[in-house]
Tab-separated table of C-alpha atoms and ligand atoms in Angstrom:
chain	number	residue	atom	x	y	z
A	1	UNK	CA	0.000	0.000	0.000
A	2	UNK	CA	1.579	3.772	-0.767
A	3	UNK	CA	0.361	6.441	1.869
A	4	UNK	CA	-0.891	9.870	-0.088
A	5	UNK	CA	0.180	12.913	0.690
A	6	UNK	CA	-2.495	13.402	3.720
A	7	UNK	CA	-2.232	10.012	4.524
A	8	UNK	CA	1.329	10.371	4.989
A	9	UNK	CA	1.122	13.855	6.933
A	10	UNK	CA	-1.700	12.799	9.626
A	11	UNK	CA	-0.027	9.326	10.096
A	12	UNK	CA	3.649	11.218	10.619
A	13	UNK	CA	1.572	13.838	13.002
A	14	UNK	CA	0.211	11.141	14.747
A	15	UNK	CA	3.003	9.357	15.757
A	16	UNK	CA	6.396	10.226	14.404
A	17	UNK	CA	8.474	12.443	16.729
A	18	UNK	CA	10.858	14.802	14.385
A	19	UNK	CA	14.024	16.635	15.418
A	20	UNK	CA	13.667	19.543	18.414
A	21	UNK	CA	9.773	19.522	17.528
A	22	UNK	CA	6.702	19.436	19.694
A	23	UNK	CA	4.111	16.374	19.430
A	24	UNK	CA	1.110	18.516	20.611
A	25	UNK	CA	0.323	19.730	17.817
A	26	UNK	CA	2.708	20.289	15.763
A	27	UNK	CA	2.837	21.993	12.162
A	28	UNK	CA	2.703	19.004	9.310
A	29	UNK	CA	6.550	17.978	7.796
A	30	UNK	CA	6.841	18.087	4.384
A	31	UNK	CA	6.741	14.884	2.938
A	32	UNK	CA	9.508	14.202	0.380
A	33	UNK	CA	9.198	11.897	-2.355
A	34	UNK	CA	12.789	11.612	-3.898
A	35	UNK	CA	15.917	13.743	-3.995
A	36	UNK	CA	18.474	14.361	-6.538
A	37	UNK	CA	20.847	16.985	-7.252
A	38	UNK	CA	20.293	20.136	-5.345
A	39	UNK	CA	16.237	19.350	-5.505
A	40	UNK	CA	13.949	17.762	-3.080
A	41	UNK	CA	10.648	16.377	-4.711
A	42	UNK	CA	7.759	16.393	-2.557
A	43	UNK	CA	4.803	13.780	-2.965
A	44	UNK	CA	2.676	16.507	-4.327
A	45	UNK	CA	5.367	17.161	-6.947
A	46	UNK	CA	6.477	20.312	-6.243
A	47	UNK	CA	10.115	20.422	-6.054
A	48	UNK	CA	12.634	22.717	-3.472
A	49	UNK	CA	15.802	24.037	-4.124
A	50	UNK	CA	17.586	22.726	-1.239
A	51	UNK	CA	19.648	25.015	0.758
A	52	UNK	CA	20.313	22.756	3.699
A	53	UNK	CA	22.505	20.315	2.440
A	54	UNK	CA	20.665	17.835	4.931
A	55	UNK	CA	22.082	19.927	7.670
A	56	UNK	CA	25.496	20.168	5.768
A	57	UNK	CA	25.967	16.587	4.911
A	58	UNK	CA	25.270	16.226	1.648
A	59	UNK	CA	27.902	17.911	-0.236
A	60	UNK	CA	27.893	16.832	-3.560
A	61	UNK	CA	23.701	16.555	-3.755
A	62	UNK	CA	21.297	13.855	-3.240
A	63	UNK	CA	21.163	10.510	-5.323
A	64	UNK	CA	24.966	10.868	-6.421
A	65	UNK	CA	25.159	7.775	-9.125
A	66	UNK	CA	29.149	7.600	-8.034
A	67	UNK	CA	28.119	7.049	-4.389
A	68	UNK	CA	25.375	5.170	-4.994
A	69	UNK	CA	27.561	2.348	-7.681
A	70	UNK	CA	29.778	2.054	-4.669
A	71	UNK	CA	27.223	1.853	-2.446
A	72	UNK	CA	25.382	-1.280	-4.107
A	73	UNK	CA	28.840	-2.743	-4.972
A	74	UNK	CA	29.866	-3.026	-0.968
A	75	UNK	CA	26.071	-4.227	-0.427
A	76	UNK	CA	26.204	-6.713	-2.915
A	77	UNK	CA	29.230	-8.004	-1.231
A	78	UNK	CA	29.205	-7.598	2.930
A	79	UNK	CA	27.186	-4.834	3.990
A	80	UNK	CA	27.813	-5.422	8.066
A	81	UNK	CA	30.528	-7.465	9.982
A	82	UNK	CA	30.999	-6.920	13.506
A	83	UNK	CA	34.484	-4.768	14.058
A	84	UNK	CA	35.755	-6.659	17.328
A	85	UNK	CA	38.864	-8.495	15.666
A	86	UNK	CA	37.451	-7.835	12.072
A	87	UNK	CA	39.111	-5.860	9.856
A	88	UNK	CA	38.657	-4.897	5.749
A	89	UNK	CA	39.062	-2.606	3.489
A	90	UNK	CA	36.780	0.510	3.239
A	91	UNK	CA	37.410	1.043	6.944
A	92	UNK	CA	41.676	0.825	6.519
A	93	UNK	CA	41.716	2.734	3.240
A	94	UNK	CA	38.684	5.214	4.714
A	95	UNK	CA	41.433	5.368	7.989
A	96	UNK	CA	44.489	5.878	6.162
A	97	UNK	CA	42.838	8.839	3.960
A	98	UNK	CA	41.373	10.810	7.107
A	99	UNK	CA	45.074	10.259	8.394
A	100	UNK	CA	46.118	11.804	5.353
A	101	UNK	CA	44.068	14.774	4.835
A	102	UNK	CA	44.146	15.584	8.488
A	103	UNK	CA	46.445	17.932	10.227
A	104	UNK	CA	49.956	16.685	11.234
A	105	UNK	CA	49.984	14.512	14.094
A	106	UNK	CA	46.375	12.673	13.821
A	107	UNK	CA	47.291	9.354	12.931
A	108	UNK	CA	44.813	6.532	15.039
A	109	UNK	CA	40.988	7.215	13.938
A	110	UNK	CA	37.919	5.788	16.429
A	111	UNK	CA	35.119	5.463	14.067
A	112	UNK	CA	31.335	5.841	15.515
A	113	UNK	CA	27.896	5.846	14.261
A	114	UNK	CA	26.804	10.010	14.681
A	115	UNK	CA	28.260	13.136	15.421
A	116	UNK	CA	27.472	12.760	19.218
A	117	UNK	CA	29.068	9.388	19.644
A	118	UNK	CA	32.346	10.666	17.699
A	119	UNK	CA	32.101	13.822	20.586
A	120	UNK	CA	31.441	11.352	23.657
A	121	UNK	CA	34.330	9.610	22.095
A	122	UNK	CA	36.673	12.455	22.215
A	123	UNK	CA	35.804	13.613	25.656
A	124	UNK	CA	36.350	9.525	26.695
A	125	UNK	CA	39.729	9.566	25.527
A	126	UNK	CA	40.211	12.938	26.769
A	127	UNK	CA	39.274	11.528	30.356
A	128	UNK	CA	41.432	8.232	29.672
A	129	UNK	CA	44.578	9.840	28.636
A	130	UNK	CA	44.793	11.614	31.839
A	131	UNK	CA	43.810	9.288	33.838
A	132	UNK	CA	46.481	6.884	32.404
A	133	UNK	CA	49.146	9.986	33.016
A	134	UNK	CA	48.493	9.862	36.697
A	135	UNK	CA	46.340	13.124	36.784
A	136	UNK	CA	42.676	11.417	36.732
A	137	UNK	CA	41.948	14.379	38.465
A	138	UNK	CA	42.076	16.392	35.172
A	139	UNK	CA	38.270	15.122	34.357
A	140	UNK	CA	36.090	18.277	33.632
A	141	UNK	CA	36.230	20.401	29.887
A	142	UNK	CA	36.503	24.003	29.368
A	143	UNK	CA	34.449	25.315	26.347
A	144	UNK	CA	33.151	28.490	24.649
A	145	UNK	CA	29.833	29.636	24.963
A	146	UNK	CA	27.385	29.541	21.913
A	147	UNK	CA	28.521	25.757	21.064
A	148	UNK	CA	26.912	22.663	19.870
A	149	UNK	CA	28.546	19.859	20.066
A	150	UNK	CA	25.318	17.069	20.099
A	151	UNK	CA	22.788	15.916	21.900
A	152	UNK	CA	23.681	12.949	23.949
A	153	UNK	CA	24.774	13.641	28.146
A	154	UNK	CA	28.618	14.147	27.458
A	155	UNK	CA	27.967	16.253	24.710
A	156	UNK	CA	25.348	17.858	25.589
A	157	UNK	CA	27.111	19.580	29.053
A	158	UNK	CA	29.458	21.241	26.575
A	159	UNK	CA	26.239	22.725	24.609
A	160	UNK	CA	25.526	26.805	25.185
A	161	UNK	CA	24.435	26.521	28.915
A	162	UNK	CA	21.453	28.769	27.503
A	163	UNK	CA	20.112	26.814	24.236
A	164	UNK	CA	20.950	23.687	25.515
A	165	UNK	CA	19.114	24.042	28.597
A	166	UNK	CA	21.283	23.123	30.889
A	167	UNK	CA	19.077	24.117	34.408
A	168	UNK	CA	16.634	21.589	32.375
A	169	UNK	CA	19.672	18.721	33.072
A	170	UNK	CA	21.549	20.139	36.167
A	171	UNK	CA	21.097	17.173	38.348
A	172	UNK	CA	22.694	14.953	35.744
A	173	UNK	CA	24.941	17.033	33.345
A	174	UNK	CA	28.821	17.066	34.521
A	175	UNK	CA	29.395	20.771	35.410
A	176	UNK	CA	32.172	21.971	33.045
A	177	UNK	CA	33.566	25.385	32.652
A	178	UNK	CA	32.261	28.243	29.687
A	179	UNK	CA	33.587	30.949	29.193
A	180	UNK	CA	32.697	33.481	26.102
A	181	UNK	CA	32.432	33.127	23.126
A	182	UNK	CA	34.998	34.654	20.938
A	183	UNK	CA	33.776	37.744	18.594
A	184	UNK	CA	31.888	37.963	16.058
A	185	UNK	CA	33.917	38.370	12.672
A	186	UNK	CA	36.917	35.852	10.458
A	187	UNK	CA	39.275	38.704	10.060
A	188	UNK	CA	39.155	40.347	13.049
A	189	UNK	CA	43.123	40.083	14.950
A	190	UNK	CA	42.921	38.666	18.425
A	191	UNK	CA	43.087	41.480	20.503
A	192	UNK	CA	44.663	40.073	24.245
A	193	UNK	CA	41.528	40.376	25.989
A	194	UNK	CA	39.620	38.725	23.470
A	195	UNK	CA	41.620	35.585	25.268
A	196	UNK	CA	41.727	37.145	28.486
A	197	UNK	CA	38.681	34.934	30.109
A	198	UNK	CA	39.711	31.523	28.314
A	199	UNK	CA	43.531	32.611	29.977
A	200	UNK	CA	42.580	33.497	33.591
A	201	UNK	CA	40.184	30.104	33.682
A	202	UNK	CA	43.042	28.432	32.690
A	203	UNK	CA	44.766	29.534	34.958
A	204	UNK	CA	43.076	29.172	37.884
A	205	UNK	CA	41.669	25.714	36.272
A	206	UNK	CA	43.705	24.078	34.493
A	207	UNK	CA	44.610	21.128	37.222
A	208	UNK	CA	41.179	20.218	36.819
A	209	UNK	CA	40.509	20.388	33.441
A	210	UNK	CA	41.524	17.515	30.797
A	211	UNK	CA	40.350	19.558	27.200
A	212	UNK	CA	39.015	22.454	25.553
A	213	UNK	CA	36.500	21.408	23.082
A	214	UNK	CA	35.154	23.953	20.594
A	215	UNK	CA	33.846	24.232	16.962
A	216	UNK	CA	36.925	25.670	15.016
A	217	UNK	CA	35.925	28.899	13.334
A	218	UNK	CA	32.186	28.073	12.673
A	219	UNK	CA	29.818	27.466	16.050
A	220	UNK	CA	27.378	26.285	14.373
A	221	UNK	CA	24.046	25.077	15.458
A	222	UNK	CA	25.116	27.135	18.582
A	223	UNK	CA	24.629	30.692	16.983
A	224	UNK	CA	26.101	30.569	13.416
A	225	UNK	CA	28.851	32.333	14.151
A	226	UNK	CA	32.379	32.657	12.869
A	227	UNK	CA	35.055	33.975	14.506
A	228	UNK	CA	39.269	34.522	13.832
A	229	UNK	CA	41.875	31.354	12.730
A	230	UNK	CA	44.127	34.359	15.539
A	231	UNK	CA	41.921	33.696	18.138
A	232	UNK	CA	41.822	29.846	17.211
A	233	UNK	CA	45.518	29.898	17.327
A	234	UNK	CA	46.031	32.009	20.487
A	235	UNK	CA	43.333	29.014	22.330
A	236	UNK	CA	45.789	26.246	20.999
A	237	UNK	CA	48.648	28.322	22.094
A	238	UNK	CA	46.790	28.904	25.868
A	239	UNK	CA	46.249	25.003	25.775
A	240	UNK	CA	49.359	23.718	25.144
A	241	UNK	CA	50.862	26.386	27.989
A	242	UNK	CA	48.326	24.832	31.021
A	243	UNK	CA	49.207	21.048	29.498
A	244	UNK	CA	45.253	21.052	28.500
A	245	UNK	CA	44.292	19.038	25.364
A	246	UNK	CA	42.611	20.852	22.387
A	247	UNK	CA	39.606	19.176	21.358
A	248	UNK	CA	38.317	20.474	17.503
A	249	UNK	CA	34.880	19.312	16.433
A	250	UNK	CA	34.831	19.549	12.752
A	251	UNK	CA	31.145	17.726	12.705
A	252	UNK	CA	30.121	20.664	10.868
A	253	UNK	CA	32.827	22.397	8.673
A	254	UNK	CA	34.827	19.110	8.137
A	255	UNK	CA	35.503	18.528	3.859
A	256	UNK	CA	35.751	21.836	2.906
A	257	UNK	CA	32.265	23.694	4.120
A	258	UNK	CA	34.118	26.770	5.528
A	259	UNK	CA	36.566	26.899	2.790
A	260	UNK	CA	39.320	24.818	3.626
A	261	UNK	CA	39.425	20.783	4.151
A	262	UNK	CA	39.133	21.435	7.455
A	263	UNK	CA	38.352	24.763	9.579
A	264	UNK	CA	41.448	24.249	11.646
A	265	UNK	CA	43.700	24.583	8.448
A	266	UNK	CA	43.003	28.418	8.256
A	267	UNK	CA	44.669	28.683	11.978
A	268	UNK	CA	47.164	25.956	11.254
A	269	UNK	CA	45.989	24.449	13.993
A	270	UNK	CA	46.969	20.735	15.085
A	271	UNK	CA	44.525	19.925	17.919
A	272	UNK	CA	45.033	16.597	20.247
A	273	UNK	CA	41.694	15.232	18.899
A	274	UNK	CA	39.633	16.127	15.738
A	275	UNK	CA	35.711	14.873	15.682
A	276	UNK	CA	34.301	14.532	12.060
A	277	UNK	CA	30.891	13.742	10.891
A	278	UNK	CA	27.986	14.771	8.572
A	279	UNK	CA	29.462	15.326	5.408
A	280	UNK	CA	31.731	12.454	5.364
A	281	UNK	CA	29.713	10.349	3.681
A	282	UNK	CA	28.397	12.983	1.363
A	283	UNK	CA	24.898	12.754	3.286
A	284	UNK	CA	24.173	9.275	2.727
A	285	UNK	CA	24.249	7.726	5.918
A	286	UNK	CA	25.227	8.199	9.360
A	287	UNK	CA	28.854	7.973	10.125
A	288	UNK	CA	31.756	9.765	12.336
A	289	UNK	CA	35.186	9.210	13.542
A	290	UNK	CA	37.191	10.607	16.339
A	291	UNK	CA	41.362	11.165	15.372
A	292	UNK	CA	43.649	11.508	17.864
A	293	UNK	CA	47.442	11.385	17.782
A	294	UNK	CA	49.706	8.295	18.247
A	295	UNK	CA	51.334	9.728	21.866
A	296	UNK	CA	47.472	9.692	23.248
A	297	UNK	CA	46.706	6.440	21.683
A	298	UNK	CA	49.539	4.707	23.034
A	299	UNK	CA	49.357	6.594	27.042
A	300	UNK	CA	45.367	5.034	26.883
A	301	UNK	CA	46.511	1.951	26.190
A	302	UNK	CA	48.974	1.752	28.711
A	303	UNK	CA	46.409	2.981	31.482
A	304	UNK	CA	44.964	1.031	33.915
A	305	UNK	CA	41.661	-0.209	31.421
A	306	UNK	CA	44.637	-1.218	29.216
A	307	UNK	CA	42.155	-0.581	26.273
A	308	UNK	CA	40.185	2.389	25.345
A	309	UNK	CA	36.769	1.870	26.787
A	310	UNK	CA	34.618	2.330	23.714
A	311	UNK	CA	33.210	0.086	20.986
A	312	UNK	CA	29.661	0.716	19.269
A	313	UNK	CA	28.015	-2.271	17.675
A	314	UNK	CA	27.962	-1.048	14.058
A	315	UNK	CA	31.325	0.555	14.247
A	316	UNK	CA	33.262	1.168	11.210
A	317	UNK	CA	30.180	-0.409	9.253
A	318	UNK	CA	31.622	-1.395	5.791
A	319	UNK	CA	28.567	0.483	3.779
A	320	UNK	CA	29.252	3.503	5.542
A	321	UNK	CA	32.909	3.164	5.360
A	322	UNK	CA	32.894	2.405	1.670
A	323	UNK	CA	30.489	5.561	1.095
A	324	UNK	CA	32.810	7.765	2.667
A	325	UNK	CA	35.620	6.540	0.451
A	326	UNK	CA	33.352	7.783	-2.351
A	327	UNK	CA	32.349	10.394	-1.201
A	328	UNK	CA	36.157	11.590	-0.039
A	329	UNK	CA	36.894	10.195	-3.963
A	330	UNK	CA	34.226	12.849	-5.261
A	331	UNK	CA	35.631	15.557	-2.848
A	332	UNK	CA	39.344	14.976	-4.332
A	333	UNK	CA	37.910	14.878	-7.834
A	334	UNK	CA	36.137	17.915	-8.057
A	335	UNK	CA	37.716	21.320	-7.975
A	336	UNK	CA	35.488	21.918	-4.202
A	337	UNK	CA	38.024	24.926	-3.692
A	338	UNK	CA	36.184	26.958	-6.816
A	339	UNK	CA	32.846	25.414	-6.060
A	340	UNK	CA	33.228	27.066	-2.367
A	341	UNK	CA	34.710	30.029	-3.294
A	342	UNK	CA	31.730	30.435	-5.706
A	343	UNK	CA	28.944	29.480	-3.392
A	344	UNK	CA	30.350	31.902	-1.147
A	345	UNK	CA	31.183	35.050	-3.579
A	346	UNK	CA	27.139	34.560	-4.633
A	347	UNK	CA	25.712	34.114	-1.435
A	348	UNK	CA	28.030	37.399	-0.302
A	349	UNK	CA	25.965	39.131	-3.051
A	350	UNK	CA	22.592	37.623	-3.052
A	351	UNK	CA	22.313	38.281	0.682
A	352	UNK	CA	23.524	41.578	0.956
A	353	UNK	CA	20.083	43.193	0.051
A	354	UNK	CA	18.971	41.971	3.106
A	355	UNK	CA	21.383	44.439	5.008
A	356	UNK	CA	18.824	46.815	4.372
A	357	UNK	CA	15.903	45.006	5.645
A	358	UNK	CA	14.696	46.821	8.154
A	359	UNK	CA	14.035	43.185	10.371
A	360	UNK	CA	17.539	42.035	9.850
A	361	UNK	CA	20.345	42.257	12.518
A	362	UNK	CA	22.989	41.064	10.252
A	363	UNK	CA	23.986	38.947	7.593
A	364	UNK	CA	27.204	37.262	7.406
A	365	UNK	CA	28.537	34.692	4.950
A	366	UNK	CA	31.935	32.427	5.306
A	367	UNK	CA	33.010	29.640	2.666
A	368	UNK	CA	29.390	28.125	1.559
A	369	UNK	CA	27.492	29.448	4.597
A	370	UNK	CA	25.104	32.217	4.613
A	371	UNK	CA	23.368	33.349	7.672
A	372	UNK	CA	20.589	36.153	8.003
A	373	UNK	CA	20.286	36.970	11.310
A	374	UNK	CA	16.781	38.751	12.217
A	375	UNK	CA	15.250	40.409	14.903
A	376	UNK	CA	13.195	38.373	16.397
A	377	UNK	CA	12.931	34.539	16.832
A	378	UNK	CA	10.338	33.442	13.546
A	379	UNK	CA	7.395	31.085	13.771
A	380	UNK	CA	8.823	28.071	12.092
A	381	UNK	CA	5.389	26.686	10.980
A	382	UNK	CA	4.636	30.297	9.003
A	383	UNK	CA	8.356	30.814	7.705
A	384	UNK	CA	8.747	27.343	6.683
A	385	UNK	CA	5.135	27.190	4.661
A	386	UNK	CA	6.429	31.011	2.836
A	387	UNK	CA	9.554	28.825	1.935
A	388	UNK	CA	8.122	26.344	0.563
A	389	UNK	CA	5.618	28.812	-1.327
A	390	UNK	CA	8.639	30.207	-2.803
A	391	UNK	CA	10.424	27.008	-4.129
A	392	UNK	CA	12.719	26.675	-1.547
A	393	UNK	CA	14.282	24.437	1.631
A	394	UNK	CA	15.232	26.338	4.129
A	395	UNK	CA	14.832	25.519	7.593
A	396	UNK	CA	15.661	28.367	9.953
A	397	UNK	CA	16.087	28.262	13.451
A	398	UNK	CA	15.282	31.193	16.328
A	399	UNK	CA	16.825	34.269	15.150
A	400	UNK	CA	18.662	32.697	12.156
A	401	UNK	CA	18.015	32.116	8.666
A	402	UNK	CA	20.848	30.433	6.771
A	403	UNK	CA	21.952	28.044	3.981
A	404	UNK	CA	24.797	26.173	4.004
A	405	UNK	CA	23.784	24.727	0.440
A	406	UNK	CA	25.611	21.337	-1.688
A	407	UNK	CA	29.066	22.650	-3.349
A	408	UNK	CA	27.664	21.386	-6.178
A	409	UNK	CA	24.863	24.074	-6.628
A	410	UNK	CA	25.001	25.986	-9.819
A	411	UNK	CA	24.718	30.599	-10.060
A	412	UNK	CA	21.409	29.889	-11.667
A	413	UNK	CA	19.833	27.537	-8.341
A	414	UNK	CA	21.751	29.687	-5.861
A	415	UNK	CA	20.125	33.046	-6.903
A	416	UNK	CA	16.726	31.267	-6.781
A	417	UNK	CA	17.404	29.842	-3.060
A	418	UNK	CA	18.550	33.444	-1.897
A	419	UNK	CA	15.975	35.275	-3.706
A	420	UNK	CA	13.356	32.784	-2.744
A	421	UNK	CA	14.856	33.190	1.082
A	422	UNK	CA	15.007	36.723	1.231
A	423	UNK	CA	11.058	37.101	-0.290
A	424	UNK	CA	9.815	34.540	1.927
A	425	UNK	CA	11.343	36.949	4.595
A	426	UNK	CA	10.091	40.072	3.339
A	427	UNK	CA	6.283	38.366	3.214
A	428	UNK	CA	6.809	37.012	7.179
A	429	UNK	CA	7.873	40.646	8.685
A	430	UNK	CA	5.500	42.355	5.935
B	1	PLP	C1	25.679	18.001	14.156
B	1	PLP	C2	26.792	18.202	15.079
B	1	PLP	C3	27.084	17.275	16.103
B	1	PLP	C4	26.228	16.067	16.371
B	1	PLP	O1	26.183	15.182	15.313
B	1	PLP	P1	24.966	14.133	15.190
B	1	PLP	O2	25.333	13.299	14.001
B	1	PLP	O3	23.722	14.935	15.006
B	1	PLP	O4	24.941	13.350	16.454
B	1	PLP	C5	28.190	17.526	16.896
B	1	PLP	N1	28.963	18.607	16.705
B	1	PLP	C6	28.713	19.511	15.739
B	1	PLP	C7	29.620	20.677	15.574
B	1	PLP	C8	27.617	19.348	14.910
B	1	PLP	O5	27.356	20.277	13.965
């Protein structure tokens, strides 16, 4: 039997809980029929420009035939073995290329089934590697305010005290320390105070405190803001002073999203331990890794658990693994340098109108990113249904409107998404 359209709808109202949303009464999701390209297809058959990139996974648009050959060729041959004393290919070849493309100095790679489990990951080993060095009381984080780094426990105490609700969670949520987030703006120089809070925590912390996990130049989900590779650098610099590991989670700008392979490459910054997700299997399924260097590896595994304490049923799933090689294949054949540098030259233009919107706080765009900030929090339902009206996925959240769209998006689609964005805008504050 195929559900219609309002089948589908009241059936997925009735019982099917969707990300961050309400279940009494909440407004009707969009029911998508296929995807390919930089289009979504609804049942009705309208189609969206997508401007979401799945929540910036799928890089090179939906229904890629190159992923999806080597996606049926690994199916058609193991799709799951359990990784306990199991080895093969897509997961050493998918190891040795994150190695590879990696700053200096990552070399063992922890792979995981989401975003959050690569971030509980990193703050296990975190906890590990100290304890192994004799200081297990080094076992609380340090982060910036205005971060997202998931939504299980671990990750979620290291979430902006403020959106991730923290007095919600205080009796269980480990109390770690925040301090501010750094300004607003990529080319802004570090002035010394901008570093001054971070420092004197540090300071006065640091015998406590294994890591400092942050979002490298992009806090996303957080606040969609960017901030300076100086003030990046001067944190790495502050952490390697109070013997605190450096913690990046790429999740978000890993492969290229902010500009360069990796967000940390514009500070020429080697963290301790590098979290990657989302886009590393081009949005086709869920997959992560945690890197970490060879000196932390080896002091874990020399600790008293003589092991790292971590290992997820489906890890290093050979579908996923052998999607991300594709995916990472795509990535190194396409010139994703241009395509960014495009995306974000046209999205610099096609949202600067909205400057002069008398509704808009600000609008700010770094590699394929583009973020209208407005002045007050919107009414998902009524944006999202203007959207849609206008031929366009969006999916804004709060105070923030922004696309983060696939590299792959041609002038033509992107002036449609922003000029769809920007009158769906216009109608809401009309
Ligand atoms: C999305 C995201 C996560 C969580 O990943 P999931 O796959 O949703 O669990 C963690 N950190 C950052 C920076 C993210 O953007």
């Amino acid at each position: 039997m195929t559900l219609n359209t309002e089948q589908l709808i009241a059936m997925d109202q009735a019982h099917v809980w969707h990300p961050y949303a309400s279940m009494d009464n909440p407004p009707p999701a969009y029911p998508v029929a296929s995807a390919e390209g930089v289009r979504l297809t609804l049942t009705d058959g309208r189609q969206l420009i997508d401007g979401m990139a799945s929540w910036w996974c799928a890089i090179h648009g939906y229904n890629h035939p190159y992923i999806n050959e080597a996606m049926q060729a690994q199916m058609s041959n193991m799709s799951h073995v359990m990784f306990g004393g199991i080895t093969h290919e897509p997961a050493v070849k998918l190891a040795q290329r994150l190695v590879a493309m990696t700053p200096a100095g990552l070399d063992k790679v922890f792979f995981s089934d989401s975003g959050s489990v690569a971030v509980e990951v990193a703050i296990k080993m975190a906890l590990q590697y100290w304890h192994a060095c004799g200081k297990p009381e080094k076992n609380r984080l340090i982060t910036i305010r205005n971060g997202y780094h998931g939504d299980t426990f671990g990750a979620m105490a290291v979430c902006d005290p403020v959106n991730g609700m923290h007095s919600l969670f205080t009796s269980v949520l480990a109390q770690h320390f925040f301090c501010a987030a750094p300004p607003l703006g990529v080319h802004r120089p570090c002035a010394t105070e901008d570093l001054a809070e971070l420092k004197s925590q540090l300071q006065a912390n640091h015998e406590h405190i294994a890591a400092l996990i942050l979002e490298p130049i992009v806090q996303g989900a957080g606040g969609m803001r960017f901030y300076s590779p100086d003030w990046l650098a001067g944190a790495a610099e502050l952490c390697k002073q109070f013997d605190v590991l450096l913690i990046a989670d790429e999740i978000a700008t890993g492969f290229g999203r902010s500009g360069t392979l990796f967000a940390c490459d514009r500070a020429k910054v080697q963290p301790d331990i590098m979290c990657l997700g989302k886009a590393i299997t081009g949005g086709t399924i869920s997959f992560a890794a945690t890197l970490t260097s060879a000196h932390i590896a080896t002091s874990i595994s020399r600790g008293e658990a003589s092991c790292f304490m971590h290992g997820p049923t489906f890890m290093g799933n050979p579908m996923a693994c052998a999607i991300a090689n594709a995916s990472l294949d795509l990535l190194e054949q396409s010139d994703w340098q241009s395509q960014v540098a495009n995306l974000e030259k046209g999205l610099e233009q096609l949202l600067a109108p909205a400057r002069e919107f008398s509704f808009v706080e600000d609008v700010r765009v770094l590699g394929a990113i583009g973020v209208v900030q407005v002045t007050e929090a919107v009414d998902l339902g009524r944006i999202q249904a203007m959207l849609v009206e206008e031929g366009v996925w969006v999916r804004p959240f709060g105070k923030l409107v922004y696309v983060m769209p696939p590299y792959v998006m041609n002038d033509e689609d992107l002036a449609q998404l922003c000029g769809g964005m920007l009158r769906a805008l216009q109608g809401y504050f009309a």
